[in-house]
Tab-separated table of C-alpha atoms and ligand atoms in Angstrom:
chain	number	residue	atom	x	y	z
A	1	MET	CA	0.065	-0.096	-0.159
A	2	THR	CA	1.241	3.363	-0.703
A	3	VAL	CA	0.742	6.210	1.945
A	4	GLY	CA	1.760	9.572	2.001
A	5	ILE	CA	0.789	13.427	1.693
A	6	ASP	CA	-2.043	13.801	-0.595
A	7	GLN	CA	-2.437	17.572	-0.439
A	8	ILE	CA	-1.024	20.720	1.201
A	9	GLY	CA	-2.681	23.776	2.586
A	10	VAL	CA	-0.551	26.791	4.011
A	11	TYR	CA	-1.814	30.014	6.064
A	12	LEU	CA	0.354	32.617	7.084
A	13	PRO	CA	-0.343	35.655	9.195
A	14	ARG	CA	-0.900	38.786	7.097
A	15	TYR	CA	1.929	40.706	8.798
A	16	ALA	CA	5.670	40.586	8.333
A	17	LEU	CA	8.440	42.425	9.966
A	18	PRO	CA	11.469	43.174	7.956
A	19	LEU	CA	14.661	41.967	10.157
A	20	GLU	CA	16.522	44.836	8.845
A	21	ALA	CA	14.138	47.362	10.562
A	22	LEU	CA	14.535	45.246	13.666
A	23	ALA	CA	18.283	44.972	13.543
A	24	ALA	CA	18.529	48.818	13.367
A	25	ALA	CA	16.303	49.063	16.226
A	26	ARG	CA	18.401	46.710	18.504
A	27	GLY	CA	21.721	48.031	17.257
A	28	VAL	CA	22.611	44.612	15.673
A	29	PRO	CA	24.611	44.606	12.469
A	30	VAL	CA	22.218	43.533	9.665
A	31	GLU	CA	24.769	41.200	8.258
A	32	LYS	CA	24.559	39.124	11.324
A	33	ILE	CA	21.077	38.414	10.621
A	34	HIS	CA	20.890	38.257	6.728
A	35	VAL	CA	24.348	36.200	6.633
A	36	GLY	CA	24.988	35.062	10.037
A	37	LEU	CA	21.377	33.612	10.261
A	38	GLY	CA	20.157	33.720	6.772
A	39	ALA	CA	16.943	35.264	7.908
A	40	TYR	CA	15.169	38.421	6.035
A	41	GLN	CA	11.626	38.712	7.593
A	42	MET	CA	9.572	36.991	10.180
A	43	ALA	CA	5.603	36.497	10.172
A	44	ILE	CA	4.008	38.305	13.133
A	45	ALA	CA	0.572	37.154	14.457
A	46	PRO	CA	-1.962	39.750	15.134
A	47	PRO	CA	-4.174	39.699	18.411
A	48	TRP	CA	-6.921	38.005	16.511
A	49	GLU	CA	-4.620	34.913	15.460
A	50	ASP	CA	-3.619	32.198	17.821
A	51	ALA	CA	-2.499	28.612	16.906
A	52	VAL	CA	-6.174	27.532	16.500
A	53	SER	CA	-7.340	30.220	14.001
A	54	LEU	CA	-3.929	29.689	12.066
A	55	ALA	CA	-4.741	25.990	11.826
A	56	ALA	CA	-8.146	26.378	10.807
A	57	ASN	CA	-7.125	28.824	8.071
A	58	ALA	CA	-4.484	26.410	6.846
A	59	ALA	CA	-7.179	23.629	6.821
A	60	ALA	CA	-9.825	25.792	5.106
A	61	ARG	CA	-7.233	26.600	2.478
A	62	LEU	CA	-6.688	23.116	1.704
A	63	PHE	CA	-10.331	22.227	1.534
A	64	ALA	CA	-10.981	25.258	-0.628
A	65	GLN	CA	-8.613	23.800	-3.200
A	66	GLY	CA	-11.749	21.593	-4.096
A	67	GLN	CA	-10.087	18.175	-3.915
A	68	ALA	CA	-10.800	17.058	-0.188
A	69	HIS	CA	-14.112	17.354	1.876
A	70	PRO	CA	-14.341	17.243	5.646
A	71	GLY	CA	-16.513	14.352	5.685
A	72	GLU	CA	-13.929	12.122	4.629
A	73	ILE	CA	-11.790	12.821	7.598
A	74	GLY	CA	-11.414	9.935	10.039
A	75	LEU	CA	-8.469	11.320	11.976
A	76	LEU	CA	-7.780	14.768	12.750
A	77	LEU	CA	-4.423	15.824	14.548
A	78	VAL	CA	-3.235	19.095	15.378
A	79	ALA	CA	0.488	19.476	16.431
A	80	THR	CA	1.424	22.699	18.421
A	81	GLU	CA	3.528	23.780	21.016
A	82	THR	CA	1.852	27.160	21.482
A	83	ALA	CA	-1.412	25.548	22.457
A	84	VAL	CA	-4.359	27.846	23.749
A	85	ASP	CA	-5.469	25.546	26.951
A	86	HIS	CA	-3.615	23.112	29.027
A	87	ALA	CA	-6.519	20.610	28.801
A	88	LYS	CA	-9.064	21.199	25.885
A	89	PRO	CA	-6.919	20.473	22.713
A	90	ALA	CA	-6.747	22.914	19.689
A	91	SER	CA	-7.986	19.995	17.756
A	92	ILE	CA	-11.314	19.828	18.955
A	93	PHE	CA	-12.039	23.675	17.926
A	94	LEU	CA	-11.015	22.616	14.417
A	95	HIS	CA	-13.339	19.684	14.510
A	96	GLU	CA	-16.351	21.970	15.197
A	97	LEU	CA	-14.969	24.871	12.702
A	98	LEU	CA	-14.393	22.827	9.907
A	99	GLY	CA	-17.401	20.528	10.202
A	100	ILE	CA	-15.530	17.306	10.387
A	101	PRO	CA	-17.781	14.276	11.312
A	102	SER	CA	-18.126	13.146	15.027
A	103	ASN	CA	-16.903	9.693	14.245
A	104	CYS	CA	-13.457	11.141	13.854
A	105	ARG	CA	-10.603	10.406	16.474
A	106	THR	CA	-9.058	13.779	17.144
A	107	PHE	CA	-6.247	14.911	19.454
A	108	GLU	CA	-3.500	17.454	19.836
A	109	LEU	CA	0.159	16.286	19.920
A	110	LYS	CA	2.962	18.027	21.579
A	111	HIS	CA	6.843	17.424	21.280
A	112	ALA	CA	8.269	20.800	20.508
A	113	CYS	CA	8.897	21.159	16.671
A	114	TYR	CA	8.904	17.350	16.202
A	115	ALA	CA	5.026	17.209	16.731
A	116	GLY	CA	4.163	17.870	13.035
A	117	THR	CA	6.137	14.698	12.138
A	118	ALA	CA	4.897	12.797	15.020
A	119	GLY	CA	1.254	13.557	13.381
A	120	VAL	CA	2.216	12.340	9.815
A	121	MET	CA	3.749	9.131	11.064
A	122	ILE	CA	0.798	8.238	13.460
A	123	ALA	CA	-1.657	9.214	10.309
A	124	ALA	CA	0.559	7.045	7.851
A	125	ASP	CA	0.373	4.150	10.343
A	126	TRP	CA	-3.450	4.452	10.991
A	127	ILE	CA	-3.995	4.176	7.166
A	128	ARG	CA	-1.418	1.092	6.727
A	129	SER	CA	-3.294	-0.660	9.764
A	130	GLY	CA	-6.529	-0.482	7.821
A	131	ALA	CA	-8.249	1.360	10.868
A	132	ALA	CA	-8.820	4.393	8.241
A	133	ARG	CA	-11.448	2.308	6.389
A	134	GLY	CA	-10.719	4.298	3.127
A	135	ARG	CA	-11.120	7.718	4.983
A	136	LYS	CA	-8.090	10.220	5.071
A	137	ALA	CA	-6.254	11.842	7.936
A	138	LEU	CA	-5.940	15.664	8.405
A	139	VAL	CA	-2.737	16.841	10.271
A	140	VAL	CA	-2.168	20.455	10.844
A	141	ALA	CA	1.058	21.753	12.377
A	142	THR	CA	0.597	25.137	13.676
A	143	ASP	CA	2.606	27.637	15.863
A	144	ILE	CA	3.683	31.131	16.888
A	145	ALA	CA	7.228	31.345	17.762
A	146	ARG	CA	8.131	33.839	20.451
A	147	TYR	CA	11.005	34.851	22.566
A	148	PRO	CA	11.531	37.690	24.885
A	149	LEU	CA	11.820	41.239	23.327
A	150	GLN	CA	15.513	42.161	22.895
A	151	SER	CA	16.830	38.628	23.331
A	152	SER	CA	19.297	37.406	20.781
A	153	ALA	CA	16.439	34.709	19.851
A	154	GLU	CA	13.918	37.448	19.024
A	155	PHE	CA	15.249	37.510	15.421
A	156	THR	CA	14.257	33.808	15.065
A	157	GLN	CA	10.541	34.299	15.775
A	158	GLY	CA	7.718	33.589	13.249
A	159	ALA	CA	4.107	32.119	12.791
A	160	GLY	CA	2.038	29.942	10.464
A	161	ALA	CA	0.504	26.754	10.037
A	162	VAL	CA	0.615	23.955	7.295
A	163	SER	CA	-2.328	21.395	6.786
A	164	LEU	CA	-1.647	18.017	5.233
A	165	ILE	CA	-3.952	15.318	4.108
A	166	VAL	CA	-2.433	11.960	4.503
A	167	SER	CA	-3.939	9.217	2.588
A	168	GLU	CA	-3.567	5.949	0.646
A	169	ARG	CA	-2.427	6.631	-3.135
A	170	PRO	CA	-1.102	10.073	-2.335
A	171	ARG	CA	-0.716	12.630	-5.176
A	172	LEU	CA	2.001	14.809	-3.775
A	173	LEU	CA	4.761	12.717	-1.518
A	174	ALA	CA	4.670	8.839	-1.175
A	175	LEU	CA	6.474	8.158	1.981
A	176	ASP	CA	9.067	5.373	2.169
A	177	PRO	CA	7.856	2.784	4.765
A	178	LEU	CA	11.068	3.322	6.993
A	179	SER	CA	12.403	6.186	8.944
A	180	GLY	CA	15.211	6.770	11.667
A	181	VAL	CA	14.474	8.169	15.113
A	182	PHE	CA	16.537	9.641	17.673
A	183	ALA	CA	15.299	10.782	21.311
A	184	ARG	CA	17.052	12.011	24.431
A	185	ASN	CA	16.311	14.312	27.353
A	186	VAL	CA	18.089	17.649	27.013
A	187	TYR	CA	17.256	21.267	28.258
A	188	ASP	CA	17.760	22.964	24.934
A	189	PHE	CA	14.528	24.810	24.656
A	190	TRP	CA	11.466	24.906	26.867
A	191	ARG	CA	8.575	27.009	27.864
A	192	PRO	CA	7.300	26.480	31.404
A	193	LEU	CA	3.385	26.366	31.693
A	194	ASP	CA	3.019	29.923	32.866
A	195	ARG	CA	5.303	31.573	30.014
A	196	ARG	CA	4.246	32.914	26.748
A	197	GLU	CA	7.744	33.357	25.668
A	198	ALA	CA	10.027	30.459	25.231
A	199	LEU	CA	13.625	29.886	26.955
A	200	VAL	CA	16.282	28.575	25.247
A	201	ASP	CA	20.004	27.519	25.541
A	202	GLY	CA	20.757	28.719	22.153
A	203	LYS	CA	24.175	27.637	21.135
A	204	PHE	CA	23.396	24.338	23.030
A	205	SER	CA	20.296	23.834	21.136
A	206	VAL	CA	22.277	23.894	18.012
A	207	ASP	CA	24.475	21.246	19.180
A	208	CYS	CA	21.554	19.214	20.288
A	209	TYR	CA	20.036	19.471	16.598
A	210	LEU	CA	23.066	18.427	14.957
A	211	ASP	CA	23.684	15.422	17.450
A	212	ALA	CA	20.076	14.206	16.789
A	213	LEU	CA	20.523	14.545	13.113
A	214	ASP	CA	23.553	12.087	13.381
A	215	GLY	CA	21.348	9.711	15.547
A	216	ALA	CA	18.193	9.813	13.270
A	217	VAL	CA	20.524	9.258	10.094
A	218	ALA	CA	22.336	6.198	11.701
A	219	ASP	CA	18.672	4.783	12.882
A	220	TYR	CA	17.548	5.297	9.329
A	221	ARG	CA	20.271	3.693	7.699
A	222	ALA	CA	19.893	0.794	10.307
A	223	ALA	CA	16.388	0.330	9.418
A	224	ALA	CA	17.091	0.310	5.600
A	225	ASN	CA	19.384	-2.420	6.282
A	226	GLY	CA	16.784	-4.461	8.137
A	227	ARG	CA	18.915	-4.137	11.468
A	228	HIS	CA	17.797	-2.389	14.412
A	229	ASN	CA	21.434	-1.197	15.551
A	230	GLY	CA	24.914	-0.752	14.089
A	231	GLU	CA	26.164	0.628	11.004
A	232	ASP	CA	26.336	-0.601	7.494
A	233	SER	CA	28.364	0.180	4.289
A	234	SER	CA	25.833	1.647	2.079
A	235	GLN	CA	26.545	4.610	0.099
A	236	PRO	CA	26.478	8.221	1.410
A	237	LEU	CA	22.908	9.499	1.980
A	238	PRO	CA	22.543	12.488	0.000
A	239	ALA	CA	23.384	10.404	-3.175
A	240	GLY	CA	20.144	9.515	-4.642
A	241	LEU	CA	18.116	12.161	-3.039
A	242	ALA	CA	17.284	15.150	-5.260
A	243	ALA	CA	16.585	17.757	-2.368
A	244	LEU	CA	16.986	17.497	1.465
A	245	LEU	CA	14.571	19.317	3.706
A	246	TYR	CA	15.409	20.368	7.134
A	247	HIS	CA	13.696	21.629	10.177
A	248	THR	CA	14.459	25.368	9.822
A	249	PRO	CA	14.455	27.723	12.815
A	250	PHE	CA	16.628	29.804	11.014
A	251	PRO	CA	17.920	29.177	7.303
A	252	LYS	CA	21.431	28.914	8.425
A	253	MET	CA	20.713	25.903	10.689
A	254	ALA	CA	19.705	24.000	7.500
A	255	TYR	CA	23.227	24.949	6.105
A	256	LYS	CA	24.727	23.675	9.167
A	257	ALA	CA	22.794	20.471	9.354
A	258	HIS	CA	23.501	19.717	5.633
A	259	ARG	CA	27.342	20.184	6.161
A	260	ARG	CA	27.073	17.912	9.416
A	261	LEU	CA	25.343	15.294	7.210
A	262	LEU	CA	28.063	15.384	4.707
A	263	GLU	CA	30.952	15.332	7.018
A	264	SER	CA	29.435	12.432	8.959
A	265	GLU	CA	28.809	10.486	5.813
A	266	GLY	CA	32.256	11.132	4.519
A	267	ARG	CA	33.816	9.862	7.945
A	268	ARG	CA	31.561	6.643	7.777
A	269	THR	CA	32.404	5.864	4.191
A	270	GLY	CA	36.018	6.899	4.049
A	271	GLU	CA	35.016	8.736	0.959
A	272	THR	CA	35.681	12.394	0.314
A	273	PRO	CA	32.633	14.224	1.293
A	274	ALA	CA	30.719	15.841	-1.618
A	275	ASP	CA	31.450	19.703	-1.934
A	276	ALA	CA	29.072	21.207	0.830
A	277	GLU	CA	28.633	24.515	-0.733
A	278	GLU	CA	27.898	23.103	-4.049
A	279	SER	CA	25.612	20.396	-2.589
A	280	TYR	CA	23.754	22.891	-0.422
A	281	ALA	CA	23.318	25.230	-3.356
A	282	VAL	CA	21.564	22.558	-5.363
A	283	GLN	CA	19.725	20.190	-2.869
A	284	VAL	CA	18.908	22.506	0.025
A	285	GLU	CA	19.072	26.360	-0.468
A	286	PRO	CA	16.356	26.700	-2.908
A	287	TRP	CA	13.838	25.024	-0.481
A	288	LEU	CA	14.391	27.723	2.081
A	289	GLY	CA	12.568	30.579	0.293
A	290	ALA	CA	9.500	30.594	2.513
A	291	ALA	CA	11.542	30.200	5.794
A	292	ARG	CA	13.599	33.184	4.905
A	293	GLY	CA	10.475	35.381	4.874
A	294	VAL	CA	8.498	33.477	7.680
A	295	GLY	CA	10.874	32.533	10.156
A	296	ASN	CA	10.478	29.839	12.692
A	297	THR	CA	7.027	28.213	12.689
A	298	TYR	CA	8.075	25.300	15.059
A	299	THR	CA	5.662	22.227	14.284
A	300	ALA	CA	5.168	23.740	10.623
A	301	SER	CA	8.682	24.624	9.677
A	302	LEU	CA	9.724	21.553	7.929
A	303	TYR	CA	6.440	21.166	6.069
A	304	LEU	CA	6.698	24.814	5.061
A	305	CYS	CA	10.094	24.049	3.171
A	306	LEU	CA	8.006	20.939	1.623
A	307	ALA	CA	5.066	23.513	0.718
A	308	TRP	CA	7.556	25.749	-0.958
A	309	LEU	CA	9.484	22.900	-2.903
A	310	ALA	CA	6.019	21.841	-4.154
A	311	ASP	CA	4.769	25.415	-4.934
A	312	GLN	CA	7.958	26.272	-6.845
A	313	ALA	CA	9.347	23.254	-8.710
A	314	ALA	CA	6.836	20.081	-8.124
A	315	SER	CA	7.158	19.311	-11.846
A	316	ARG	CA	11.047	19.183	-11.754
A	317	PHE	CA	10.913	16.734	-8.824
A	318	GLU	CA	8.241	14.249	-10.103
A	319	GLY	CA	9.432	10.615	-9.846
A	320	LYS	CA	12.526	11.868	-7.668
A	321	ARG	CA	13.187	10.985	-3.954
A	322	ILE	CA	13.707	13.547	-1.121
A	323	GLY	CA	14.958	13.502	2.249
A	324	LEU	CA	13.255	15.184	5.285
A	325	PHE	CA	14.679	15.923	8.763
A	326	SER	CA	12.390	16.796	11.686
A	327	TYR	CA	13.776	17.980	14.992
A	328	GLY	CA	12.051	18.821	18.170
A	329	SER	CA	13.860	20.461	21.236
A	330	GLY	CA	13.837	18.287	24.264
A	331	CYS	CA	14.532	16.255	22.026
A	332	CYS	CA	13.055	13.845	19.458
A	333	ALA	CA	14.150	13.747	15.668
A	334	GLU	CA	13.347	11.705	12.669
A	335	PHE	CA	14.916	11.302	9.302
A	336	PHE	CA	12.845	10.008	6.645
A	337	THR	CA	12.582	9.623	2.810
A	338	GLY	CA	9.725	9.574	0.034
A	339	GLY	CA	9.336	10.250	-3.548
A	340	ILE	CA	7.370	13.130	-5.206
A	341	VAL	CA	4.584	11.341	-7.226
A	342	PRO	CA	4.142	11.757	-11.091
A	343	GLY	CA	1.427	14.328	-11.621
A	344	ALA	CA	2.284	16.031	-8.156
A	345	ALA	CA	2.623	19.507	-9.955
A	346	ALA	CA	-1.281	19.579	-10.745
A	347	VAL	CA	-2.022	19.163	-7.285
A	348	ALA	CA	0.711	21.326	-5.968
A	349	GLY	CA	-0.333	24.272	-8.307
A	350	ARG	CA	-3.117	24.954	-5.716
A	351	ILE	CA	-1.103	25.816	-2.819
A	352	GLY	CA	-0.572	29.475	-3.518
A	353	LEU	CA	2.380	29.990	-1.233
A	354	ALA	CA	4.266	32.708	-3.163
A	355	ALA	CA	0.962	34.827	-3.491
A	356	LEU	CA	0.547	34.367	0.419
A	357	LEU	CA	3.903	35.749	1.061
A	358	GLN	CA	3.633	38.673	-1.451
A	359	ALA	CA	0.099	39.768	-0.119
A	360	ARG	CA	1.554	40.318	3.325
A	361	ARG	CA	2.014	44.030	4.930
A	362	GLU	CA	5.127	45.005	6.524
A	363	LEU	CA	4.978	46.030	10.000
A	364	SER	CA	7.024	48.843	11.713
A	365	VAL	CA	9.148	47.602	14.691
A	366	GLU	CA	6.590	49.800	17.008
A	367	GLU	CA	3.561	47.842	15.466
A	368	TYR	CA	5.316	44.756	16.031
A	369	GLU	CA	6.329	45.474	19.640
A	370	THR	CA	2.697	46.423	20.432
A	371	PHE	CA	1.315	43.028	18.893
A	372	ALA	CA	4.097	40.968	20.832
A	373	ARG	CA	2.983	42.708	24.129
A	374	ASP	CA	-0.763	42.232	23.543
A	375	GLY	CA	-0.563	38.533	22.767
A	376	ALA	CA	-3.690	36.825	21.376
A	377	HIS	CA	-6.645	38.379	22.968
A	378	GLY	CA	-8.998	38.618	20.277
A	379	GLY	CA	-10.348	41.377	17.975
A	380	THR	CA	-11.757	42.157	14.452
A	381	PRO	CA	-9.399	41.792	11.723
A	382	PRO	CA	-9.544	44.692	8.954
A	383	GLY	CA	-11.820	43.454	5.908
A	384	GLU	CA	-9.030	42.658	3.587
A	385	ASP	CA	-7.153	40.777	6.260
A	386	ALA	CA	-10.227	38.480	7.422
A	387	GLY	CA	-9.078	34.836	6.691
A	388	PHE	CA	-11.840	31.947	7.226
A	389	CYS	CA	-11.416	32.095	11.000
A	390	HIS	CA	-10.327	34.489	13.578
A	391	LEU	CA	-10.269	34.676	17.417
A	392	ALA	CA	-13.082	37.127	18.274
A	393	ALA	CA	-12.673	37.221	21.866
A	394	VAL	CA	-11.507	35.692	25.230
A	395	ARG	CA	-14.498	35.504	27.693
A	396	ASP	CA	-14.636	33.772	31.002
A	397	ASP	CA	-11.702	32.313	30.076
A	398	LYS	CA	-13.290	30.627	27.092
A	399	ARG	CA	-12.148	31.246	23.376
A	400	ILE	CA	-14.627	32.373	20.757
A	401	TYR	CA	-13.689	32.062	17.139
A	402	GLU	CA	-15.697	33.465	14.189
A	403	ARG	CA	-15.860	31.763	10.839
A	404	GLY	CA	-15.859	33.617	7.760
A	405	ARG	CA	-15.495	32.901	3.802
A	406	TYR	CA	-13.929	29.766	2.112
A	407	PHE	CA	-16.611	27.479	2.584
A	408	GLY	CA	-20.021	26.518	4.537
B	1	LIG	P1	23.358	34.912	18.820
B	1	LIG	O1	24.029	34.778	19.929
B	1	LIG	O2	22.186	35.847	18.169
B	1	LIG	O3	24.361	34.605	17.509
B	1	LIG	O4	22.490	33.298	18.786
B	1	LIG	P2	25.875	34.179	17.209
B	1	LIG	O5	26.671	35.081	17.939
B	1	LIG	O6	25.801	32.656	17.435
B	1	LIG	O7	26.116	34.646	15.738
B	1	LIG	C1	25.005	33.993	14.876
B	1	LIG	C2	25.880	33.648	13.475
B	1	LIG	O8	26.192	35.026	12.854
B	1	LIG	C3	27.119	33.058	13.936
B	1	LIG	O9	27.579	32.390	12.607
B	1	LIG	C4	27.911	34.338	13.678
B	1	LIG	O10	29.492	33.942	13.139
B	1	LIG	C5	27.302	35.237	12.724
B	1	LIG	P3	27.920	30.734	12.903
B	1	LIG	O11	29.196	30.728	13.627
B	1	LIG	O12	26.874	30.179	13.486
B	1	LIG	O13	28.138	30.250	11.574
B	1	LIG	N1	27.694	36.749	12.789
B	1	LIG	C6	27.922	37.714	11.666
B	1	LIG	N2	27.616	37.074	10.176
B	1	LIG	C7	28.073	38.128	9.451
B	1	LIG	N3	28.282	39.564	9.990
B	1	LIG	C8	28.223	40.058	11.207
B	1	LIG	C9	28.259	38.716	11.691
B	1	LIG	N4	27.980	38.579	13.515
B	1	LIG	C10	27.693	37.381	13.711
B	1	LIG	N5	28.438	41.034	11.611
B	1	LIG	C11	21.079	31.626	17.996
B	1	LIG	C12	21.906	32.673	17.566
B	1	LIG	C13	20.704	30.952	17.009
B	1	LIG	C14	21.529	30.738	18.997
B	1	LIG	C15	19.683	32.505	18.743
B	1	LIG	O14	19.093	33.190	17.892
B	1	LIG	C16	18.752	31.644	19.384
B	1	LIG	O15	19.150	31.195	20.502
B	1	LIG	N6	17.683	31.030	18.530
B	1	LIG	C17	16.560	30.544	19.145
B	1	LIG	C18	17.065	28.821	19.260
B	1	LIG	C19	17.423	28.226	17.923
B	1	LIG	O16	16.746	28.582	16.887
B	1	LIG	N7	18.011	27.028	18.049
B	1	LIG	C20	18.426	26.172	16.878
B	1	LIG	C21	18.292	24.770	17.128
B	1	LIG	S1	17.335	23.941	18.068
B	1	LIG	C22	15.520	24.014	17.252
B	1	LIG	O17	15.683	24.019	16.106
B	1	LIG	C23	14.258	23.854	17.851
B	1	LIG	C24	13.510	24.953	18.052
B	1	LIG	O18	12.979	25.190	16.728
B	1	LIG	C25	12.356	24.839	19.037
B	1	LIG	C26	11.538	23.727	19.061
B	1	LIG	O19	12.007	22.493	18.707
B	1	LIG	O20	10.403	23.820	19.555
B	1	LIG	C27	14.277	26.233	18.526
């Protein structure tokens, strides 16, 4: 049975902060941000958007493509680390907002940025097990990345959501039925229950990410060899993969990851590693276009890279295999592969990610700081900014969402 990603929907807040303006305001050389981090803009969520409304908008944009219907969904998973309630899951708000049938299993997943991939893997196994009974899974990864104002991590914020239909006979990405996993308890990035902004041990988090990449790739290779532990002598990993997509908290992290992969593979095989710069320019850098302008979307970050590849170049990749690396602080990571399905361009042509990026309005640093201090308390979006759903208000500790256009 072939299982994988059948459709992608993306939603981004309508506001973006140019990072040269933030660099000037914070007295940081702009080269550190553009070259050192590889970042140019970050998406900013206004007070009427939270993880639920972003997710509902991403799913609504997917259904508006006209090739899937809420009635077909038997599993609804929402992955987020910026949930709106400690008990009530984001997924149940979506269940109502989207009109999903009552005989649908639904819950929220958390493991920092890894949870989106956890959702995709659970959904794929649900289909392979036969429990789906011909139905589809809807997995939505949604987050607002927030760090304290004036902190060095402030430049690596962002916001957005990606929705994925996982089904049998997928039309976009057919998942290979194996992956490599790595988990270890580390305090690299965390957010205690009473805090809105994340805490991070920045440099340590970069090391944890790279160590987890090594571990996940070693496990992938062992799985590919039909063994559970140990190394093998198969060819270096990037060979045979047309593109590599990495969890991208900031674009330079994907560069560091790719360089680490090539070095580790070179050490393992004893061969001279491929030229890192050349390989990065062809296999990785072109797929960071959305991340450069959006920033970190935590659970959605890897899938934003996939959406950008599909949006920009699906026809070029039809019939080719790609590799994907998902990392969630704390930490858990997974390396997996899949094939872009022949005919994928017809489905990918409906994502509209480039148009979404272009339609955004630039904020001043003062407007951004006001949004950041206010948080998601609800409000009324200006007419032209209204999506399918927004957070209207929070009353008696209950969140009230309003639905707008896109579908019924
Ligand atoms: P920092 O202290 O702002 O920056 O922290 P730095 O001093 O490390 O400089 C950054 C880069 O800019 C360096 O390049 C400098 O050399 C360069 P590198 O050595 O790394 O190649 N640089 C310059 N380049 C050109 N011109 C200049 C200049 N000055 C310096 N004038 C850090 C950066 C990423 C640590 C910080 O922003 C941070 O803490 N961010 C948040 C944590 C993070 O994103 N970690 C990534 C791995 S963990 C992860 O991905 C999980 C996560 O998504 C959460 C989850 O799982 O839920 C975060």
